[in-house]
mmCIF file of C-alpha atoms in Angstrom:
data_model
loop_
_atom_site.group_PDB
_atom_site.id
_atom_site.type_symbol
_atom_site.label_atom_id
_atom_site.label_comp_id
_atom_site.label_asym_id
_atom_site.label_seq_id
_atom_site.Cartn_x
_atom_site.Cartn_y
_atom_site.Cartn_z
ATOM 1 C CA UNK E 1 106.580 40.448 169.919
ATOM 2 C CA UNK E 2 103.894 43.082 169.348
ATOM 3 C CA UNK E 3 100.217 41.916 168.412
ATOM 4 C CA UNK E 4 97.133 42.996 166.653
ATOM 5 C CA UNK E 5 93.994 41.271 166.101
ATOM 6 C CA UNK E 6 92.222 42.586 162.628
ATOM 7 C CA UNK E 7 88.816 41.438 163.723
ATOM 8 C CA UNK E 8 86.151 39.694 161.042
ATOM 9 C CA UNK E 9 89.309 40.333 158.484
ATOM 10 C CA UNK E 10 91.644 38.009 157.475
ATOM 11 C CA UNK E 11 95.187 39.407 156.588
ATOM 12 C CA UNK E 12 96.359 39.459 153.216
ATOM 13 C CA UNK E 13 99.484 41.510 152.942
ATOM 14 C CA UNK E 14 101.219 43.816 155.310
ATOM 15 C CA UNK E 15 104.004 46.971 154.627
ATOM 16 C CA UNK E 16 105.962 49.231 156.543
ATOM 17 C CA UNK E 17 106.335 52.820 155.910
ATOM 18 C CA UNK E 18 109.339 53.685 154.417
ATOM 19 C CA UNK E 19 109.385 56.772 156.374
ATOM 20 C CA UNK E 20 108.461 56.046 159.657
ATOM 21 C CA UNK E 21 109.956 52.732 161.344
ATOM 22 C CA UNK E 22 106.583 52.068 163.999
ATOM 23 C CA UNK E 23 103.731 52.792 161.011
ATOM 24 C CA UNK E 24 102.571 49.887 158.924
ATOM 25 C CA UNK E 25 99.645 49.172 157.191
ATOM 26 C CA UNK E 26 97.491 45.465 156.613
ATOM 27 C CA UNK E 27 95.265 44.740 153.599
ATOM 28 C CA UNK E 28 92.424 42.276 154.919
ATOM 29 C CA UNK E 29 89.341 40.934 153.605
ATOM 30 C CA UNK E 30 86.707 39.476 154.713
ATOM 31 C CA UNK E 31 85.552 36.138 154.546
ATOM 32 C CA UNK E 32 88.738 34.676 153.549
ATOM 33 C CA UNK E 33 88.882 37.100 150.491
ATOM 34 C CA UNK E 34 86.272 34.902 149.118
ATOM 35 C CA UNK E 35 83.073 37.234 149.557
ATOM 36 C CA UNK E 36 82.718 40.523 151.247
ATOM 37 C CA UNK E 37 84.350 43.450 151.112
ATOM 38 C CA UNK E 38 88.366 44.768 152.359
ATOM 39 C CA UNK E 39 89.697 47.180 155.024
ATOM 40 C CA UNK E 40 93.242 48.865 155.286
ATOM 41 C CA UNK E 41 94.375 49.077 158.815
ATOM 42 C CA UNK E 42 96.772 51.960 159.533
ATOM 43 C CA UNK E 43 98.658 51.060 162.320
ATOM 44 C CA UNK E 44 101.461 52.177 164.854
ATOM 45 C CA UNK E 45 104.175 50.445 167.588
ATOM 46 C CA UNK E 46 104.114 52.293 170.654
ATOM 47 C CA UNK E 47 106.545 54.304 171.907
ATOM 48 C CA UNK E 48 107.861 50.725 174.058
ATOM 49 C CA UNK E 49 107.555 48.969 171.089
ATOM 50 C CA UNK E 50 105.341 46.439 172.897
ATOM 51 C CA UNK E 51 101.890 47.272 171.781
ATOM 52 C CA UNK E 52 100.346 48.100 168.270
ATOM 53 C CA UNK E 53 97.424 50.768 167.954
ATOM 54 C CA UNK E 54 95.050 51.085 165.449
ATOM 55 C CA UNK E 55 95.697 55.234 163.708
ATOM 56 C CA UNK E 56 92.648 54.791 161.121
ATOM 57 C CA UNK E 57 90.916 52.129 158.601
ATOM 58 C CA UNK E 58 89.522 52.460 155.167
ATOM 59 C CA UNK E 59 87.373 50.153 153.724
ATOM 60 C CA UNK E 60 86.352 48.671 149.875
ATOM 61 C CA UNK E 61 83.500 46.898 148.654
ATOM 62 C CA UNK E 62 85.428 43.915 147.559
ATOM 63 C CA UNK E 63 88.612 42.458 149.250
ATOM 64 C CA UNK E 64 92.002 43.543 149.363
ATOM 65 C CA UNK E 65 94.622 41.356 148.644
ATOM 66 C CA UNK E 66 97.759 43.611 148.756
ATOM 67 C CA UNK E 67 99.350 46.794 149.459
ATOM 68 C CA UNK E 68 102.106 49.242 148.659
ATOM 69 C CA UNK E 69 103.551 52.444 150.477
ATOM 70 C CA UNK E 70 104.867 55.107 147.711
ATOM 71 C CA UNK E 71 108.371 55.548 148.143
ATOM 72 C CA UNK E 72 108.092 59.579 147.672
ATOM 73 C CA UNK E 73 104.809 60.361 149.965
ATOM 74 C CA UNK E 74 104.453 59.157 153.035
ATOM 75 C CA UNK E 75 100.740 59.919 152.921
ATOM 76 C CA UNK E 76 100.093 57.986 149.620
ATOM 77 C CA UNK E 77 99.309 53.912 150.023
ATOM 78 C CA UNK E 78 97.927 51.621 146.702
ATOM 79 C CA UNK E 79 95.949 48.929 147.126
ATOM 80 C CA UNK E 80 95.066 45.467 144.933
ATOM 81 C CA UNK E 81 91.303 44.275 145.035
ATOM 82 C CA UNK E 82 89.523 41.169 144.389
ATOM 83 C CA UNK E 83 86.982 43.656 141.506
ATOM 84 C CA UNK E 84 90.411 44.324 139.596
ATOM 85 C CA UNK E 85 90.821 47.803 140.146
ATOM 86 C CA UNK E 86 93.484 49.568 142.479
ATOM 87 C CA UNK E 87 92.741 52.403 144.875
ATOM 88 C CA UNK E 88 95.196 55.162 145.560
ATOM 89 C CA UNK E 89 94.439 56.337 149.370
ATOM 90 C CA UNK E 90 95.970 59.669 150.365
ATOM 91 C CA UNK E 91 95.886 59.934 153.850
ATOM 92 C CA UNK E 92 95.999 63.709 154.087
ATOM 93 C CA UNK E 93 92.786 64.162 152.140
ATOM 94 C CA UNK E 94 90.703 61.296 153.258
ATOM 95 C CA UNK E 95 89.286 61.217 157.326
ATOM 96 C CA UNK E 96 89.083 57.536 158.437
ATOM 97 C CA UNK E 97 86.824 55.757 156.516
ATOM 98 C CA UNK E 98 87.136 58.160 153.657
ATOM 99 C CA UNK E 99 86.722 57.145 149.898
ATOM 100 C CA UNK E 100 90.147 56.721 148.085
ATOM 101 C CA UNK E 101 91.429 59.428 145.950
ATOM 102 C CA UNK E 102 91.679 57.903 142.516
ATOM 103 C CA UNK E 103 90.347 54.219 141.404
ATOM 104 C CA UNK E 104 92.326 52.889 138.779
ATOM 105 C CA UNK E 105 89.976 50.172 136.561
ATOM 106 C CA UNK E 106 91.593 48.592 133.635
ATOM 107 C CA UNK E 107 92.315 44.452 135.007
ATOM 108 C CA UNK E 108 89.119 41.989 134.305
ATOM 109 C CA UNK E 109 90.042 39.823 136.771
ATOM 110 C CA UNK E 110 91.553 40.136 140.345
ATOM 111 C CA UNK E 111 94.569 42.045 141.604
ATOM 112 C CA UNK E 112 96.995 39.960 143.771
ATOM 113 C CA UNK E 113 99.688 42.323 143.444
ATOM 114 C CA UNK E 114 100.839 46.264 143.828
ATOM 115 C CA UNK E 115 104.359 47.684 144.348
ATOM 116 C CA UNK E 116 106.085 50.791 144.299
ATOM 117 C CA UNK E 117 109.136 51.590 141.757
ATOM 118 C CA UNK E 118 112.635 51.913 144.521
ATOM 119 C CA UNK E 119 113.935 53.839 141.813
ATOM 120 C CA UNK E 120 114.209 57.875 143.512
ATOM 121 C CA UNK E 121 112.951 59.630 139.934
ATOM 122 C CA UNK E 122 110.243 56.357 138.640
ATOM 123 C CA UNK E 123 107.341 57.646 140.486
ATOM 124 C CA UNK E 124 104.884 54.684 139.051
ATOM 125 C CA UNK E 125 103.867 51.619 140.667
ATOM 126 C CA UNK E 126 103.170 48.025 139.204
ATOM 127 C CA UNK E 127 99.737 45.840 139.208
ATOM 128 C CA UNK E 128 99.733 42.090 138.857
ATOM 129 C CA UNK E 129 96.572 40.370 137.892
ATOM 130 C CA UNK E 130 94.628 36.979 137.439
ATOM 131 C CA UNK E 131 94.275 38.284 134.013
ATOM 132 C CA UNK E 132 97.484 36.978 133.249
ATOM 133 C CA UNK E 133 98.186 40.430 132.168
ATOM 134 C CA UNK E 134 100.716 43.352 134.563
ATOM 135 C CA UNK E 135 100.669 46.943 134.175
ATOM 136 C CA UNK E 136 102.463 50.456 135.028
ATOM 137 C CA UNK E 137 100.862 53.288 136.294
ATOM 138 C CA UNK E 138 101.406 57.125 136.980
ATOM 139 C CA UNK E 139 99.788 57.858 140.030
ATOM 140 C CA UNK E 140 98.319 60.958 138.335
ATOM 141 C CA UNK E 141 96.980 59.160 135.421
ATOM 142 C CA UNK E 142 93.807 57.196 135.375
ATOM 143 C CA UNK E 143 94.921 55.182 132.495
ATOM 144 C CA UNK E 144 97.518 52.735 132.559
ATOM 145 C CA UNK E 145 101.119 53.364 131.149
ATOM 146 C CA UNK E 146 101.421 50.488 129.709
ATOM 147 C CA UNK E 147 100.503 46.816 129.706
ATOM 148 C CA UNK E 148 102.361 43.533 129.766
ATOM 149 C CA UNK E 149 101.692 40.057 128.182
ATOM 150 C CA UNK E 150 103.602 37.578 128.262
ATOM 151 C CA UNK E 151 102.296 34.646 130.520
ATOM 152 C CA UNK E 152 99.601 32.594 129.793
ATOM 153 C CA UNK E 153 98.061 32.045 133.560
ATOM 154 C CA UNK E 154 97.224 34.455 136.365
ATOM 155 C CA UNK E 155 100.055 36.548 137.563
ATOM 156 C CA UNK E 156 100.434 36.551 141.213
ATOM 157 C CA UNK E 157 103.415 38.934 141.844
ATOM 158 C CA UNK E 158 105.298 41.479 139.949
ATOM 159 C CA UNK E 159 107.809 43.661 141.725
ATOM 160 C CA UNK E 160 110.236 46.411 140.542
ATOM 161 C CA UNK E 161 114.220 45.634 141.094
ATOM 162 C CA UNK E 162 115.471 47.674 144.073
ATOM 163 C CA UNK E 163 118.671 49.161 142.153
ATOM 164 C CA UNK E 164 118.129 49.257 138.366
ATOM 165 C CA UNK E 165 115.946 51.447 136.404
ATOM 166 C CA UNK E 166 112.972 50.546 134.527
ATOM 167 C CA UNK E 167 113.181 46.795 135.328
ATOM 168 C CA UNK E 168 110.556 44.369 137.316
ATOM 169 C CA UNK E 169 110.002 40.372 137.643
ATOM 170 C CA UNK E 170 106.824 38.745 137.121
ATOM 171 C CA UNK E 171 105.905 35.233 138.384
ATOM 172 C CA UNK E 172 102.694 33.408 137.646
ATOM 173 C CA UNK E 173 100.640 29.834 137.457
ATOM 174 C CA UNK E 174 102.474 28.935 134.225
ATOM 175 C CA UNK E 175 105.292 28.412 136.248
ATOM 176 C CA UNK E 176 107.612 31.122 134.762
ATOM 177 C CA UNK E 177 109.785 33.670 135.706
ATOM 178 C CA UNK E 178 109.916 36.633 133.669
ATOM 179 C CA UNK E 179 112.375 39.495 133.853
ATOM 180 C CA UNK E 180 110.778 42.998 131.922
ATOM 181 C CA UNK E 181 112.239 46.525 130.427
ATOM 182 C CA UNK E 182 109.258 48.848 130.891
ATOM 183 C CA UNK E 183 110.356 50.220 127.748
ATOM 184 C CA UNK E 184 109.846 47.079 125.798
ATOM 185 C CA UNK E 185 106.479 45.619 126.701
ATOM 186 C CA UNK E 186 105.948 43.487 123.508
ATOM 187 C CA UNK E 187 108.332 40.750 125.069
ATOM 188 C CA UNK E 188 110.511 40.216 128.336
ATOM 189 C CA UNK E 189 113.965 40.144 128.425
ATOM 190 C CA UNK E 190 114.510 37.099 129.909
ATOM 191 C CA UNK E 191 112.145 34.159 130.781
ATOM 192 C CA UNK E 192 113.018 30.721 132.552
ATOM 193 C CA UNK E 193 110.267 27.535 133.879
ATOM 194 C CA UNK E 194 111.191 28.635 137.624
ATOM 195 C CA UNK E 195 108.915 26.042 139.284
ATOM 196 C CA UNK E 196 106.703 22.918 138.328
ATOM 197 C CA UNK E 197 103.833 24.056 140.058
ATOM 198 C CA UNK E 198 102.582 28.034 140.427
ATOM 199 C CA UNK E 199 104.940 30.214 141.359
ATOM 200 C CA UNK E 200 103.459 32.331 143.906
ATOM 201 C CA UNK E 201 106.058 34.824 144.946
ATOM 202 C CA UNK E 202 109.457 36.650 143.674
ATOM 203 C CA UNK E 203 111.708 39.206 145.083
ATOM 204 C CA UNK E 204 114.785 40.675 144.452
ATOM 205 C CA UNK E 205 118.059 40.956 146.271
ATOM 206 C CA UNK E 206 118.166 44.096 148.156
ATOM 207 C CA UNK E 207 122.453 44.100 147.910
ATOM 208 C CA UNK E 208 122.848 42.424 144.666
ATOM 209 C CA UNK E 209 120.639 43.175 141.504
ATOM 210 C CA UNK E 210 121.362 40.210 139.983
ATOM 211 C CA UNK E 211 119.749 38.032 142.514
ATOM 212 C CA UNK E 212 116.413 37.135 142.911
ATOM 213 C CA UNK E 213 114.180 34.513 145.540
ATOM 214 C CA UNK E 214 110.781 32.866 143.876
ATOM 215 C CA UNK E 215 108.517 30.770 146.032
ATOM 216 C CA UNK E 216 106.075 28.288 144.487
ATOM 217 C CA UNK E 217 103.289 25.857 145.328
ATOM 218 C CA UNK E 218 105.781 22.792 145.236
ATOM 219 C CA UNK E 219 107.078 24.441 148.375
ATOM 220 C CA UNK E 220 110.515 25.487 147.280
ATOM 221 C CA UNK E 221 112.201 28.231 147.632
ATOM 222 C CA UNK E 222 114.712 28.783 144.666
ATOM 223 C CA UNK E 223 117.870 31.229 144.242
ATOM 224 C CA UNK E 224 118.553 32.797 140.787
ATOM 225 C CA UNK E 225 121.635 35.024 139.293
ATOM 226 C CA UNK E 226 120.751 36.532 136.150
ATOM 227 C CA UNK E 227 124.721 36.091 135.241
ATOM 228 C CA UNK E 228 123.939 32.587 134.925
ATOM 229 C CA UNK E 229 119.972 32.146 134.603
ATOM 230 C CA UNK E 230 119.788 28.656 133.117
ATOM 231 C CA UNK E 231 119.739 26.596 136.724
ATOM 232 C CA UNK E 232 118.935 28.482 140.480
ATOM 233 C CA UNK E 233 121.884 29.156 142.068
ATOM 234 C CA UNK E 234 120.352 26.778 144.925
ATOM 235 C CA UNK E 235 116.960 25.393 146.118
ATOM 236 C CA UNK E 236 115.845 25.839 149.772
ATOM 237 C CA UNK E 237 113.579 23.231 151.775
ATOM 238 C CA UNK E 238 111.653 22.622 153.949
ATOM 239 C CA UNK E 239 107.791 24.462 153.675
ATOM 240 C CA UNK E 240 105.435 21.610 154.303
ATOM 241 C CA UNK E 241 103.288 23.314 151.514
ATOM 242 C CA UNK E 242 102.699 26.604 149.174
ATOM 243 C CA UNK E 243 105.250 29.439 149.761
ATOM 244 C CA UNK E 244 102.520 32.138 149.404
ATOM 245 C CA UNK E 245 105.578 35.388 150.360
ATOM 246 C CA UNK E 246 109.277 35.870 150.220
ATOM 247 C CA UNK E 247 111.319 38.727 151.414
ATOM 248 C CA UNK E 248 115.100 39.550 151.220
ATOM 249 C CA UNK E 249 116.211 41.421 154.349
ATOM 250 C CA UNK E 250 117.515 44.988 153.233
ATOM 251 C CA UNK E 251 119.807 44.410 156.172
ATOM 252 C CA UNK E 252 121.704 41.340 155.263
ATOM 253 C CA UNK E 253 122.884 39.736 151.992
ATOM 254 C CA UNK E 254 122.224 36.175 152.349
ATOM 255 C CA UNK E 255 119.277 36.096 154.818
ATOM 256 C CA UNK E 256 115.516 35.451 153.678
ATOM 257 C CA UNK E 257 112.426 35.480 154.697
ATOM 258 C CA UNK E 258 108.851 33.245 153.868
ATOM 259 C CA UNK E 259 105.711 32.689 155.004
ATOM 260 C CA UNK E 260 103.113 30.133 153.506
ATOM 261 C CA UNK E 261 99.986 27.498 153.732
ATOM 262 C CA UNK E 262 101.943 25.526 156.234
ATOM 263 C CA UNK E 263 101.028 28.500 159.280
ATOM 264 C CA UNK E 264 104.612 29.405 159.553
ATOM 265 C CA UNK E 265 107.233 32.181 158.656
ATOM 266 C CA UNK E 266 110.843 30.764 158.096
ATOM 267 C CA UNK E 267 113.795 32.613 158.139
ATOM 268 C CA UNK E 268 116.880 31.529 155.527
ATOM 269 C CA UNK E 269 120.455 32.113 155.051
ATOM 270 C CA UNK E 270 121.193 30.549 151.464
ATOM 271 C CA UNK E 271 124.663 31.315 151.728
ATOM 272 C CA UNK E 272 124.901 28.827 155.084
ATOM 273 C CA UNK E 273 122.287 26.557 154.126
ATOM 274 C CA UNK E 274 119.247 25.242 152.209
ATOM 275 C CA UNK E 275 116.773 24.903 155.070
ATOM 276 C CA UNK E 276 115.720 27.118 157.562
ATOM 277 C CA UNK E 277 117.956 28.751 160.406
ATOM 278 C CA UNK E 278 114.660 29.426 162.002
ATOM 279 C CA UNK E 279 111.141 28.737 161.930
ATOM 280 C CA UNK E 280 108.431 30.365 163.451
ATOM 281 C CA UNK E 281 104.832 28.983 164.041
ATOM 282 C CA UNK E 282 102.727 31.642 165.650
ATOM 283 C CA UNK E 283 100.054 31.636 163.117
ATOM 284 C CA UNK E 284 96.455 29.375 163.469
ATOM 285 C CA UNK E 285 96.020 29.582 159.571
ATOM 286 C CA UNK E 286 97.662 30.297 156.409
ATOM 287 C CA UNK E 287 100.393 33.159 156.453
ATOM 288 C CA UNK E 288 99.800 35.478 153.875
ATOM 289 C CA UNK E 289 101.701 38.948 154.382
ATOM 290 C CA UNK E 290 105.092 39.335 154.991
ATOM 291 C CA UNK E 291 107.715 42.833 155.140
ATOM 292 C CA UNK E 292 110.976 43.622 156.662
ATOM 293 C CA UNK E 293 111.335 46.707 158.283
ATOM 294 C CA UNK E 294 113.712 49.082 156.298
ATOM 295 C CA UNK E 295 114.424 51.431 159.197
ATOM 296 C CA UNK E 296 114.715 49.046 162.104
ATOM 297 C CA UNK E 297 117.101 46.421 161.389
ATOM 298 C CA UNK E 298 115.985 42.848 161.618
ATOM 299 C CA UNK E 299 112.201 43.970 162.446
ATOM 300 C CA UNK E 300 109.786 41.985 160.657
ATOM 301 C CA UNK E 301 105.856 41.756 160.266
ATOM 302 C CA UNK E 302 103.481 39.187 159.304
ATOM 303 C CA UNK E 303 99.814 38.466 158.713
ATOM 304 C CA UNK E 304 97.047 35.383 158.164
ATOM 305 C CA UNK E 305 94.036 34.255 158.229
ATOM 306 C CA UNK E 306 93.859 34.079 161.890
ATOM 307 C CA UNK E 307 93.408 37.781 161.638
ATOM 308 C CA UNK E 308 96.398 38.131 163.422
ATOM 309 C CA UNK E 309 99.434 40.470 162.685
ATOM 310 C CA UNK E 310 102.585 40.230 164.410
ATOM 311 C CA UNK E 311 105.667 42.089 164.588
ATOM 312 C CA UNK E 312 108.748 41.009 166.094
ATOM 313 C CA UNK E 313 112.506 39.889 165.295
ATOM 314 C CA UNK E 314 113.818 36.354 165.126
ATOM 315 C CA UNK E 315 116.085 34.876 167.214
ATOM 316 C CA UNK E 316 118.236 33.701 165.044
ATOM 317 C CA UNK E 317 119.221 37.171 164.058
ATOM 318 C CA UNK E 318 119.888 38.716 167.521
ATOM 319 C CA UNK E 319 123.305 38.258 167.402
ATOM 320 C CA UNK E 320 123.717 40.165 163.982
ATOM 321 C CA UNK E 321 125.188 43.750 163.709
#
């Protein structure tokens, strides 16, 4: 396991490159997230895979809560902030502390969400926001594409699905689910009470597009197949609390991953069974970031509050091909 102390910053979200298996980056903010301002952390594995170095940081005024690679540039990152705008950083143009290179400033309230379309020719990315509201953006556009309402409390997460065009999930403290067409913003195309409490967290399937994973503040984990979206398709336990990130691994069907407010990342198999093959507790404080490694099978990285950001690769998949 490889370590990295982000110090007076507490992680929020962490990525890899989808270019370059040893770069990552780690969205941080100071103070908890609660005052002060954000830094992005650029950072690198050594060549032994043992250590982590620091390649460059840029900071914001107010914190950053999460973080997305584009999928066409590896020089372009987005960023979320706690002020409700996003930040475009292009690596290239900016020296290491360097403004970003567009701020995008339409949410009232904060972003706790970016991502990047999968899709080769969609080159937008997606912005979730406690103003219950998610929109699209063009990178070169400094207004939005478009904007989507549908739930009636903050939005936490919105992500693209991996394999089919012009679709994305929502999740958000009303509890719901929502599946969109970026075509047809009035209303989404299908909508389901996931969770009783917040739902925190979705993602989708990286080997089936009809799969999702959501992760709530009741602690569950829950399975759903849009073939048959009335009931999950199972419910995994075993978080002692909130399930703040999960992650399927673009490497294996079945297998999961989750971090949360219980200071540990788990690692599932829902096809084998509904609690955890593995569970790892090197984290002091809530787990907040969380990201499989595309190009390095089984590698995974995760961040907290400790200001600590670990990559490794669990034990429980060593023995897989």
């Amino acid at each position: 396991m490889s370590t990295f102390f982000t110090t007076n910053r507490h992680g929020y979200s962490v990525r890899f490159s989808p270019f370059n298996p040893d770069q990552f980056v780690v969205a941080s903010s100071q103070f908890y997230g609660l005052a002060g301002g954000g830094t992005l952390y650029f950072l690198e594995l050594t060549p032994d895979g043992c250590g982590i170095v620091e390649k460059r940081t840029h900071h914001w005024t107010d914190g950053l809560f999460d973080v997305t690679w584009s999928e066409s540039n590896p020089e372009i990152i987005v960023s979320g902030s706690g002020d409700g705008s996003v930040q475009l950083w292009n690596t290239n143009q900016s020296g290491s502390n360097g403004p970003p290179a567009m701020v995008y400033r339409e949410h009232k309230k904060e972003i706790y969400s970016v991502d990047w379309s999968k899709v080769p020719y969609e080159q937008l990315f997606i912005s979730a926001s406690w103003d219950s509201t998610v929109k699209i953006w063009d990178p070169i556009r400094t207004n939005s594409l478009s904007t989507y309402i549908g739930h009636t409390q903050l939005v936490y997460n919105a992500v693209f699905a991996a394999h089919i065009p012009n679709t994305f999930a929502s999740v958000s403290g009303d509890g719901f689910l929502k599946i969109w067409d970026i075509l047809c913003y009035d209303l989404p195309i299908a909508s389901i009470k996931a969770h009783d409490g917040e739902v925190l967290t979705v993602d989708w399937c990286k080997h089936d597009s009809n799969i999702l994973a959501t992760g709530a503040s009741d602690g569950l984990i829950r399975i759903w197949d849009l073939r048959n979206f009335g009931v999950p398709i199972t419910e995994l336990k075993g978080n002692e609390f909130a399930v703040r990130k999960v992650q399927f691994s673009p490497h294996n069907f079945s297998v999961l991953a989750s971090v949360g407010y219980d200071f540990t990342t788990r690692i599932w198999d829902f096809k084998k069974s509904n609690e955890a093959i593995e569970t790892i507790k090197h984290h002091s404080e809530f787990t907040y970031g969380l990201d499989w490694n595309r190009r390095r099978r089984n590698q995974l990285a995760d961040c907290g509050w400790d200001s600590l950001v670990h990559v490794f690769k669990p034990d429980c998949l060593s023995d897989k091909i």
